[in-house]
CSV table of C-alpha atoms and ligand atoms in Angstrom, one decimal:
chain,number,residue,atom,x,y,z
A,413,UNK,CA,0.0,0.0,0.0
A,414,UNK,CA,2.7,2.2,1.0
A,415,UNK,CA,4.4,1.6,-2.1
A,416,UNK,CA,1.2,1.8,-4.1
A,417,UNK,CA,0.5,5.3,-2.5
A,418,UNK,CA,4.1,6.7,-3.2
A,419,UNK,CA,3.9,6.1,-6.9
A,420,UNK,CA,0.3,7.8,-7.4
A,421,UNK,CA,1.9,10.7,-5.7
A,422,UNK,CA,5.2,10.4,-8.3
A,423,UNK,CA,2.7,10.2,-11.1
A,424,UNK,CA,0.5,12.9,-9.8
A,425,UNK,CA,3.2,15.5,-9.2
A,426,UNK,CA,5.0,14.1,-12.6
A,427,UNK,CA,1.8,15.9,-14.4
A,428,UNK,CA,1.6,18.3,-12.7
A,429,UNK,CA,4.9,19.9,-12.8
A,430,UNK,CA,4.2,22.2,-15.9
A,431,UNK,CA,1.3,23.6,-13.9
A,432,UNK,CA,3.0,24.6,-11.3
A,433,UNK,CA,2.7,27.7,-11.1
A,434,UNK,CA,-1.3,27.4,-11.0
A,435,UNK,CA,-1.0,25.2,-8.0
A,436,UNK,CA,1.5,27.3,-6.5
A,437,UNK,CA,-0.8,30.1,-6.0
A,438,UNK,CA,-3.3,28.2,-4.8
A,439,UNK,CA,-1.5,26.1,-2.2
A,440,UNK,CA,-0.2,29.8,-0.5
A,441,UNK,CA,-3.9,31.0,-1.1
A,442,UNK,CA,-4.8,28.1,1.9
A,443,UNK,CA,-2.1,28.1,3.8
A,444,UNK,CA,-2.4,32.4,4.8
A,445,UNK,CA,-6.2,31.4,4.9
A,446,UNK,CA,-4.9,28.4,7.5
A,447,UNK,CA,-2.9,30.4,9.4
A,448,UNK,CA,-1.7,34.4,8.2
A,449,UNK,CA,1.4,34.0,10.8
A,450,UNK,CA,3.1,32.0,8.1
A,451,UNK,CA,3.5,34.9,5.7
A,452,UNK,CA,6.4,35.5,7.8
A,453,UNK,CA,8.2,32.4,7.1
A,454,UNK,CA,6.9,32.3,2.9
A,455,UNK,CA,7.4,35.5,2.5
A,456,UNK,CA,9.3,37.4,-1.1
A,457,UNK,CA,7.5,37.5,-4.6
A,458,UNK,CA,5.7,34.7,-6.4
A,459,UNK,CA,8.9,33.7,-8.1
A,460,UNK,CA,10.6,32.9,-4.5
A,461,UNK,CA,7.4,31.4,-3.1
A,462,UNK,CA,6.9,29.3,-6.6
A,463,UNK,CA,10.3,27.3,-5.9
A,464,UNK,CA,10.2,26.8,-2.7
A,465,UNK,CA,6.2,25.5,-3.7
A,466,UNK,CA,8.4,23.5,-6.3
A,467,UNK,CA,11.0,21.8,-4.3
A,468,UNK,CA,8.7,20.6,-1.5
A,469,UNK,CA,6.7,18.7,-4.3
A,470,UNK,CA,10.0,17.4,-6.1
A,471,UNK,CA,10.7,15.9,-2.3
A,472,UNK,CA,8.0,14.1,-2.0
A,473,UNK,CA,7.8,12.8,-6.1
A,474,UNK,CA,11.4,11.0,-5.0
A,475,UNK,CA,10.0,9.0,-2.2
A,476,UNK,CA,9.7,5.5,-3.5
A,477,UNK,CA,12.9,4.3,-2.1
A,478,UNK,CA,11.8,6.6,1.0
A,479,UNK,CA,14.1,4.6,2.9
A,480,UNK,CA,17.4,5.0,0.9
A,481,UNK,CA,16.8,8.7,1.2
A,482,UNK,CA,15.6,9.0,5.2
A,483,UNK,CA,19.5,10.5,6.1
A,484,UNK,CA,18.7,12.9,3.5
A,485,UNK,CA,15.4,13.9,4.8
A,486,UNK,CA,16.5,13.7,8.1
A,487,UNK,CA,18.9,16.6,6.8
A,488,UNK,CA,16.5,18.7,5.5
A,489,UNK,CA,14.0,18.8,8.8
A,490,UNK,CA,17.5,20.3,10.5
A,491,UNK,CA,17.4,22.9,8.1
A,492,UNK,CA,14.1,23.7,8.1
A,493,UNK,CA,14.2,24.3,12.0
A,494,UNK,CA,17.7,26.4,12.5
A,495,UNK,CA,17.8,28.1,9.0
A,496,UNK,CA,14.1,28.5,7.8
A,497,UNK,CA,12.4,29.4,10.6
A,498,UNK,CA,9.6,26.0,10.0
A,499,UNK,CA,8.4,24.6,13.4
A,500,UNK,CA,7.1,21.1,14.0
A,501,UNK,CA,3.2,22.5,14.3
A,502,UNK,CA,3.1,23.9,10.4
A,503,UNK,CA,3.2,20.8,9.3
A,504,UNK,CA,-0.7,19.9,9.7
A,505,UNK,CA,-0.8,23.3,8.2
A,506,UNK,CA,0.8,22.6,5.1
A,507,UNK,CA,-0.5,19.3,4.1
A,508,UNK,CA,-4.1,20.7,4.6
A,509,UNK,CA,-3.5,23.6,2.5
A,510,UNK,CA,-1.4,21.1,-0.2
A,511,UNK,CA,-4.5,19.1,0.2
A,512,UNK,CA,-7.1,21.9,-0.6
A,513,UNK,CA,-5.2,23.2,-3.1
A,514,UNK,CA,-5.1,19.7,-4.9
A,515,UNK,CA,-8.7,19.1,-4.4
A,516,UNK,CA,-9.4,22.9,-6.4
A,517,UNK,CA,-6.6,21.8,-8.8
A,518,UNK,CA,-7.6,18.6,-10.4
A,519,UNK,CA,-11.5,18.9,-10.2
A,520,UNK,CA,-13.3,16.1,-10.4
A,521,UNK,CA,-10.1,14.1,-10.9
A,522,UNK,CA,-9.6,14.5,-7.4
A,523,UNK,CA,-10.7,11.4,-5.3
A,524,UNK,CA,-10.7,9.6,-2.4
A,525,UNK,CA,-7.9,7.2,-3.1
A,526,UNK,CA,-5.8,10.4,-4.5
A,527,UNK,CA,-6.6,11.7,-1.3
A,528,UNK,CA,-5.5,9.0,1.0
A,529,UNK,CA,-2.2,8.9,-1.1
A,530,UNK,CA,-0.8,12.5,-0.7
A,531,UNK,CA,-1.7,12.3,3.0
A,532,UNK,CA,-0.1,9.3,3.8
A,533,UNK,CA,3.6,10.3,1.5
A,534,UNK,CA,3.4,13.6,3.2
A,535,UNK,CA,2.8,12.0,6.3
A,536,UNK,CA,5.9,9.7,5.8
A,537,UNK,CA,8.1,12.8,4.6
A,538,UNK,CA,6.9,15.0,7.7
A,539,UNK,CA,7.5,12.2,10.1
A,540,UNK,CA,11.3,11.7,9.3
A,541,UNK,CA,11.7,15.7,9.6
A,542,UNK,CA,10.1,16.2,12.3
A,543,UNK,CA,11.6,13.3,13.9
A,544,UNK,CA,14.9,14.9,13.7
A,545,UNK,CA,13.9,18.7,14.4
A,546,UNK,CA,13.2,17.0,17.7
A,547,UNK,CA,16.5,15.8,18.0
A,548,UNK,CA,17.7,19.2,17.0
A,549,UNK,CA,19.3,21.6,19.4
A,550,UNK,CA,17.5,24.3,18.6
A,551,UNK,CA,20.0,26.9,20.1
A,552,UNK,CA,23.0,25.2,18.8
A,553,UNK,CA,25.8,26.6,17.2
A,554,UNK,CA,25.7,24.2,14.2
A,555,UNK,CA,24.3,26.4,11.6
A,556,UNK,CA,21.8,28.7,12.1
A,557,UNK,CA,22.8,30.8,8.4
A,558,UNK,CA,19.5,32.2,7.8
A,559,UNK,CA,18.3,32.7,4.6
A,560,UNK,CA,18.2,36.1,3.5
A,561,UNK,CA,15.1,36.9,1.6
A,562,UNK,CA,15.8,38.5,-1.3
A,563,UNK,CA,13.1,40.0,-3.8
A,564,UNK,CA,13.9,38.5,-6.7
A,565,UNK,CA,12.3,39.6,-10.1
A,566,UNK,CA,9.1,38.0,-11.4
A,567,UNK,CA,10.4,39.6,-15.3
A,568,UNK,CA,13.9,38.4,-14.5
A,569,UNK,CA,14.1,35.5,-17.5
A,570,UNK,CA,12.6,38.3,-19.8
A,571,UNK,CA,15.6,40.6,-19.2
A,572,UNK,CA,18.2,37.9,-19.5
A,573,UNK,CA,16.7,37.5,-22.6
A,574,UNK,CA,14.9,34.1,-22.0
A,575,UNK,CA,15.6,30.3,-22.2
A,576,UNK,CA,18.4,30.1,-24.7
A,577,UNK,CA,20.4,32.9,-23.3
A,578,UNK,CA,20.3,31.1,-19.9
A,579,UNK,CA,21.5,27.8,-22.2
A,580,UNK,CA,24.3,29.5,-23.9
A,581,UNK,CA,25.6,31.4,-20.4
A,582,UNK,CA,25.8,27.9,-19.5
A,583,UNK,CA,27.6,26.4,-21.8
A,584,UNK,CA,30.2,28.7,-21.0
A,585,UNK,CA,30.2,28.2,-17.6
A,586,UNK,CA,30.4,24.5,-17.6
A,587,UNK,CA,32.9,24.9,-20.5
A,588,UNK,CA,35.0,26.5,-18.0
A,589,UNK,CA,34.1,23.9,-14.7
A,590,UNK,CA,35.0,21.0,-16.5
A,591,UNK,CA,38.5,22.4,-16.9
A,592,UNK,CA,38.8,23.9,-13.5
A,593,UNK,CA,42.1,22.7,-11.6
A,594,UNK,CA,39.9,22.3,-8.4
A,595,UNK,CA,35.8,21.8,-9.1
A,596,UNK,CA,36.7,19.4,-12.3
A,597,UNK,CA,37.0,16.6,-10.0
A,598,UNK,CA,33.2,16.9,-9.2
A,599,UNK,CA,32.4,16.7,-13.1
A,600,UNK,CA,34.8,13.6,-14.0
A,601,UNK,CA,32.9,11.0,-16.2
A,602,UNK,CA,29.4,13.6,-16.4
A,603,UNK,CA,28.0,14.3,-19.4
A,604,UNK,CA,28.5,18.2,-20.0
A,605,UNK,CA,25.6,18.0,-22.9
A,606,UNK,CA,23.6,16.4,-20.0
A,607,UNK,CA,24.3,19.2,-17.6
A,608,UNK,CA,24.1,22.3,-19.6
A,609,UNK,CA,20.4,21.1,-20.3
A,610,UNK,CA,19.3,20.6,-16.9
A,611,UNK,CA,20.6,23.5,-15.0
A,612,UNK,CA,19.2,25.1,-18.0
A,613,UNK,CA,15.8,23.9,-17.3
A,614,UNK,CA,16.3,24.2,-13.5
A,615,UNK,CA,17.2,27.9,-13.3
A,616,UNK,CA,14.3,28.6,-16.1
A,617,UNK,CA,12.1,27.2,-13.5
A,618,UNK,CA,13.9,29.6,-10.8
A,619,UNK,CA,13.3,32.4,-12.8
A,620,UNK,CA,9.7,31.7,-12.6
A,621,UNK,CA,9.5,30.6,-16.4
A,622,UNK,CA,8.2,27.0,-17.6
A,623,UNK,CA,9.5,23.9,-15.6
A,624,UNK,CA,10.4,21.8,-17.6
A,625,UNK,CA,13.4,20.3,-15.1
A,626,UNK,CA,12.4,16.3,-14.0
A,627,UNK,CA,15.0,16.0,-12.0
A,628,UNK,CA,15.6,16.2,-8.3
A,629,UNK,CA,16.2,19.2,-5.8
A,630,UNK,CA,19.5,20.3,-5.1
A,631,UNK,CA,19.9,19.0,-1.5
A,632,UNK,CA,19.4,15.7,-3.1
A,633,UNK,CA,21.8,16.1,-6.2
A,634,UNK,CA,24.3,16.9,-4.4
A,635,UNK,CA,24.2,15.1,-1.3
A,636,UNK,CA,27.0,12.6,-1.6
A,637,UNK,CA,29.5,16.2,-3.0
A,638,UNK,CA,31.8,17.5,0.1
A,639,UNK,CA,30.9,20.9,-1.7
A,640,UNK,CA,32.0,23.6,0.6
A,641,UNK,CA,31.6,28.1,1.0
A,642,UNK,CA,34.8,28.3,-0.6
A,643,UNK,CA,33.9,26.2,-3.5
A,644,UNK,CA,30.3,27.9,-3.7
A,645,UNK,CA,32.2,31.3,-3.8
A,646,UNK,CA,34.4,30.1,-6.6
A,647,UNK,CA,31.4,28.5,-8.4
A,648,UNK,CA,29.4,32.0,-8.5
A,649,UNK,CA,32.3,33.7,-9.5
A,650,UNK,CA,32.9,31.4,-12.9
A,651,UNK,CA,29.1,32.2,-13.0
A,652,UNK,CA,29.1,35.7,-12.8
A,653,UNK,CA,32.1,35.8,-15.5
A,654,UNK,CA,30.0,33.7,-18.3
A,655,UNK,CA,27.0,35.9,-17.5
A,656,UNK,CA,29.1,38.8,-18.2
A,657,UNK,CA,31.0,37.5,-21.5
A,658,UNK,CA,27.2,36.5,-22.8
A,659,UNK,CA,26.9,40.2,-22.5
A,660,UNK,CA,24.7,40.6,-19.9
A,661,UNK,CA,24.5,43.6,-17.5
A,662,UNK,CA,26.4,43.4,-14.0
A,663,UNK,CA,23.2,44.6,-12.7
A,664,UNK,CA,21.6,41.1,-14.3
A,665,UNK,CA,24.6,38.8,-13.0
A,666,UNK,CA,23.7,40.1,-9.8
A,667,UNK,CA,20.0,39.4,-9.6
A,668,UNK,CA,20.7,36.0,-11.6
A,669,UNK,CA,23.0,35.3,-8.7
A,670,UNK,CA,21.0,36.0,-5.6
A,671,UNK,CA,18.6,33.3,-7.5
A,672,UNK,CA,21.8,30.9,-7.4
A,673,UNK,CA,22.5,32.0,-4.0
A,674,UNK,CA,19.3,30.9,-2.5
A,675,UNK,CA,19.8,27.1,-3.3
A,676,UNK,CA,23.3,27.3,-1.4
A,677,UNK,CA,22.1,26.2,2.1
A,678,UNK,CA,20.7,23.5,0.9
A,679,UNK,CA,24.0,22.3,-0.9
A,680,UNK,CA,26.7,23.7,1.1
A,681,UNK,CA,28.5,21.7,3.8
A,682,UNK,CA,30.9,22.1,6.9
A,683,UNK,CA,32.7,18.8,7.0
A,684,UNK,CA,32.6,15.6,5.1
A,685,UNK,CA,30.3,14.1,7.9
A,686,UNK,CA,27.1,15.6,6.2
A,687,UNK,CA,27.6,13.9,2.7
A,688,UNK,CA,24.7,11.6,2.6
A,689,UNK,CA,25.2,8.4,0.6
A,690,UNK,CA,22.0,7.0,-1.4
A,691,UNK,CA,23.1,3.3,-1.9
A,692,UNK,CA,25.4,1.8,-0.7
A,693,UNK,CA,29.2,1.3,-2.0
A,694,UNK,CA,28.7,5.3,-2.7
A,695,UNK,CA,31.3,7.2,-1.1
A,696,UNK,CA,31.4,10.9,-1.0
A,697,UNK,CA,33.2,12.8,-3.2
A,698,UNK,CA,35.8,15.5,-1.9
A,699,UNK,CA,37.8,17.1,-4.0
A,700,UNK,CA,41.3,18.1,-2.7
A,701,UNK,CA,42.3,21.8,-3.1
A,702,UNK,CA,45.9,20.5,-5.8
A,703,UNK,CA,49.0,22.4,-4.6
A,704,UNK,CA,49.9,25.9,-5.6
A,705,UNK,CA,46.8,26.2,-6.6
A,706,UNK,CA,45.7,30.0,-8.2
A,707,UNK,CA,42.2,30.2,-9.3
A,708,UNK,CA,42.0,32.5,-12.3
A,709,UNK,CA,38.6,33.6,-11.0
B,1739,LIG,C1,6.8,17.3,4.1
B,1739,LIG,C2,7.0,18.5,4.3
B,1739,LIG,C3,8.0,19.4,3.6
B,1739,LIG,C4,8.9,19.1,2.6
B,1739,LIG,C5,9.1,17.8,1.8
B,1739,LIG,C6,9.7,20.3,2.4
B,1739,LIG,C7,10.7,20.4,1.4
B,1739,LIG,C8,11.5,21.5,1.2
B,1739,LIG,C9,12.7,21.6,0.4
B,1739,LIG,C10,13.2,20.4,-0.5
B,1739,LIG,C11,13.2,22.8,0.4
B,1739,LIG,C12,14.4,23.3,-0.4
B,1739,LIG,C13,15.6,23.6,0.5
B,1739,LIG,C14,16.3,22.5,1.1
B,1739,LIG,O1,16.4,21.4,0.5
B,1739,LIG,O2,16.8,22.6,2.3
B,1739,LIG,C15,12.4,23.5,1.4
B,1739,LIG,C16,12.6,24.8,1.8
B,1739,LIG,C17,11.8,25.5,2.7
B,1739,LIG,N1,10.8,25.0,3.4
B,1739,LIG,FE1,10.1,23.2,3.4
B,1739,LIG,N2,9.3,21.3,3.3
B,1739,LIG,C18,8.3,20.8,4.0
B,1739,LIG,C19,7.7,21.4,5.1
B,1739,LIG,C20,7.8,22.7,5.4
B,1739,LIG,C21,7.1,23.4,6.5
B,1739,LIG,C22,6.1,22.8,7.4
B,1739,LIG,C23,7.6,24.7,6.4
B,1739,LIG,C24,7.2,25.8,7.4
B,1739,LIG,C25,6.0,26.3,7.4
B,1739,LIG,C26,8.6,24.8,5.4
B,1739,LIG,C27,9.2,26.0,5.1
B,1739,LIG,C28,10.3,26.1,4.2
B,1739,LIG,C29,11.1,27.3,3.9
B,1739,LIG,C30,10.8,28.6,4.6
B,1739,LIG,C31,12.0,26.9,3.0
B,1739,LIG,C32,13.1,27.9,2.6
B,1739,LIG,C33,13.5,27.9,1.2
B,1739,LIG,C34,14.4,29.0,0.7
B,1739,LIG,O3,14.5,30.0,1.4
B,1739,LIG,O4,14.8,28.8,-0.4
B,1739,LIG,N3,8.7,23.6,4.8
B,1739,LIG,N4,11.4,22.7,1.9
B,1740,LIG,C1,30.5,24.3,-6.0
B,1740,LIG,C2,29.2,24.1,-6.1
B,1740,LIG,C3,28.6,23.0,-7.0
B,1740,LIG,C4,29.2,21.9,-7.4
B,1740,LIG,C5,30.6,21.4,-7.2
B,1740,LIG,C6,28.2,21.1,-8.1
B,1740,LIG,C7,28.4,19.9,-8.7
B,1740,LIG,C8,27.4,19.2,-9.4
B,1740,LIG,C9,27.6,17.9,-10.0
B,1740,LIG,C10,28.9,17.0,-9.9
B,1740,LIG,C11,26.5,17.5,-10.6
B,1740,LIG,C12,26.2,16.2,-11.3
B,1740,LIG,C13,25.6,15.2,-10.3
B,1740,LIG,C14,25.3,13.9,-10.9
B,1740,LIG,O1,25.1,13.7,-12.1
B,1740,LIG,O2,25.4,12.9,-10.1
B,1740,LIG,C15,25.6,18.6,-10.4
B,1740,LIG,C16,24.3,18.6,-10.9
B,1740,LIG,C17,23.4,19.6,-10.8
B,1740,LIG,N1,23.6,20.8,-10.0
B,1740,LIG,FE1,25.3,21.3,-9.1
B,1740,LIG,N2,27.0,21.8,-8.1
B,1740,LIG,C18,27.2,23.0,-7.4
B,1740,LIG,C19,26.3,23.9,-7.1
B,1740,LIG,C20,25.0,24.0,-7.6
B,1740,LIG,C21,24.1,25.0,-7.4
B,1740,LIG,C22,24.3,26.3,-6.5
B,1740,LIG,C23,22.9,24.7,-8.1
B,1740,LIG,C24,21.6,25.4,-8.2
B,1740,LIG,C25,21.5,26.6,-8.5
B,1740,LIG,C26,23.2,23.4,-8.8
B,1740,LIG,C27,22.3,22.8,-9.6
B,1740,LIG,C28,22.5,21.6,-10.2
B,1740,LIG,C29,21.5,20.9,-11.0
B,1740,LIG,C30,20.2,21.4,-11.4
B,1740,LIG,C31,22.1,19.7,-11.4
B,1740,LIG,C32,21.5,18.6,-12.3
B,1740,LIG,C33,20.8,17.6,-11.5
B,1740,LIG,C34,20.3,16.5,-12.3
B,1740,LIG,O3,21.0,15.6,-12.8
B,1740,LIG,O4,19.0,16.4,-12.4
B,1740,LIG,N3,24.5,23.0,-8.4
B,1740,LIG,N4,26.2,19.6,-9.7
């Protein structure tokens, strides 16, 4: 049953991913109905409140292997108590305002057994999370980097000058990564073609145009990568250059960034202990800083 449930939600949120950002609207539209407090915590322009809509539903499409993934989760309800401000008693919140907001959605497509499904894979997700907000200190000095909330541009993919600009920016960028001294040993044996096409189609999506991305959130991308500030930094700055040498404004490369910069917490790590591994025989991946090294950027 559990299994059974998990795959109608996979299907479920696999169709409706290019109407996301009809849901979207909808789902927030309950949840300040449900409780107005939470405006605090979701708060920024549709384009911020759209991914962060986006993500939670890309978490719970990946649940079939729920298991394999728990650490992972387990990581996530950390950050959601010491960096985003989420507390244990939104959760009935949220899944009531997912669930009203699916039932408006899908019409008379929504039934019962539908029903029954979400409820029981958000159920499953929220456990794990909560479970280990519990075990959070919640005055600890582990983290606590809150997230800045930065207004980010609802026209912003308009100005960049739309989808194929955003491809050809990364072309060059990943033209440079793969032959970066330090961040290439992250990239040995991907397919550049491969990557180009999806961080195309995931920073379309984060600039509020069509999703067309299928693959997973970031935390979960990257969770076996010891990817740390430094690296991040260095990252954004090989960013920033190909959004320049595309011809873009500085002014552009900055907002395009600040979109960037918003997935960093959930990427970003402070020792090799919080790589997650999905299978087993996976180690993490570090990547050693090689002597002398000069970055050119
Ligand atoms: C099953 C329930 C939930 C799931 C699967 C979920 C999933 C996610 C994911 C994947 C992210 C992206 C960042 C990351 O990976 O760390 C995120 C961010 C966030 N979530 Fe949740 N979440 C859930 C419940 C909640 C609740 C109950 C709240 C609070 C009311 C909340 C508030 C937030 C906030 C404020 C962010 C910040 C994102 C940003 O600033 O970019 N989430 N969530
Ligand atoms: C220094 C920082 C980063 C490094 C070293 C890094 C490295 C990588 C690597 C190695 C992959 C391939 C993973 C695989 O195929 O198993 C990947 C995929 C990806 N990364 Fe990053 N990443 C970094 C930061 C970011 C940031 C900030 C974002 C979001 C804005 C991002 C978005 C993505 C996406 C969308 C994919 C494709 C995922 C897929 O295959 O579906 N990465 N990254």
């Amino acid at each position: 049953m559990k299994l059974k449930n998990r795959l109608i939600v996979k299907k479920c949120i696999d169709d409706l991913s290019p109407n996301i950002e009809v849901l979207s609207p909808l789902f927030y539209k309950a949840l300040f109905h449900l409780d107005i407090q939470l405006k605090t915590i979701f708060s920024g322009n549709v384009v911020f409140l759209n991914r962060k809509f986006a993500n939670m539903l890309a978490t719970l499409k990946n649940v079939k292997h729920l298991e394999n993934i728990s650490d992972s989760i387990s990581k996530m309800g950390q950050r959601h108590i010491l960096q985003y401000e989420a507390e244990i008693k939104h959760f009935p919140i949220m899944k009531q305002a997912l669930l009203i907001a699916l039932k408006e959605f899908l019409g008379k497509d929504y039934n019962n057994d539908l029903e029954e499904a979400w409820s029981s894979v958000f159920d499953e997700v929220a456990y794990i999370m909560v479970q280990a907000m519990r075990s959070t200190d919640n005055n600890s000095q582990q983290i606590i980097k809150k997230n800045k909330i930065i207004a980010h541009d609802p026209d912003i993919l308009s100005k960049i000058g739309g989808k194929d600009v955003v491809f050809k920016v990364h072309q060059r960028f990943y033209d440079v990564i793969f032959n970066e001294p330090w961040l290439e040993t992250f990239f040995l044996g991907k397919s550049k073609e491969a990557l180009i096409k999806k961080q195309t189609q995931f920073m379309v999506a984060a600039f509020n145009g069509p999703n067309n991305y299928k693959g997973d959130t970031p935390a979960f991308v990257h969770m076996h990568l010891f990817i740390t500030d430094e690296m991040a930094d260095l990252r954004e700055r090989i960013l920033k250059a190909a959004i320049i040498a595309e011809g873009l404004s500085e002014s552009i490369a900055d907002q395009w960034l600040n979109v960037e910069h918003s997935f960093r917490a959930a990427i970003v790590k402070n020792s090799v202990d919080e790589c997650v591994l999905k299978c087993q025989g996976q180690v993490p991946i570090i990547a050693k800083k090689p002597d002398n090294y000069k970055p050119e950027f």
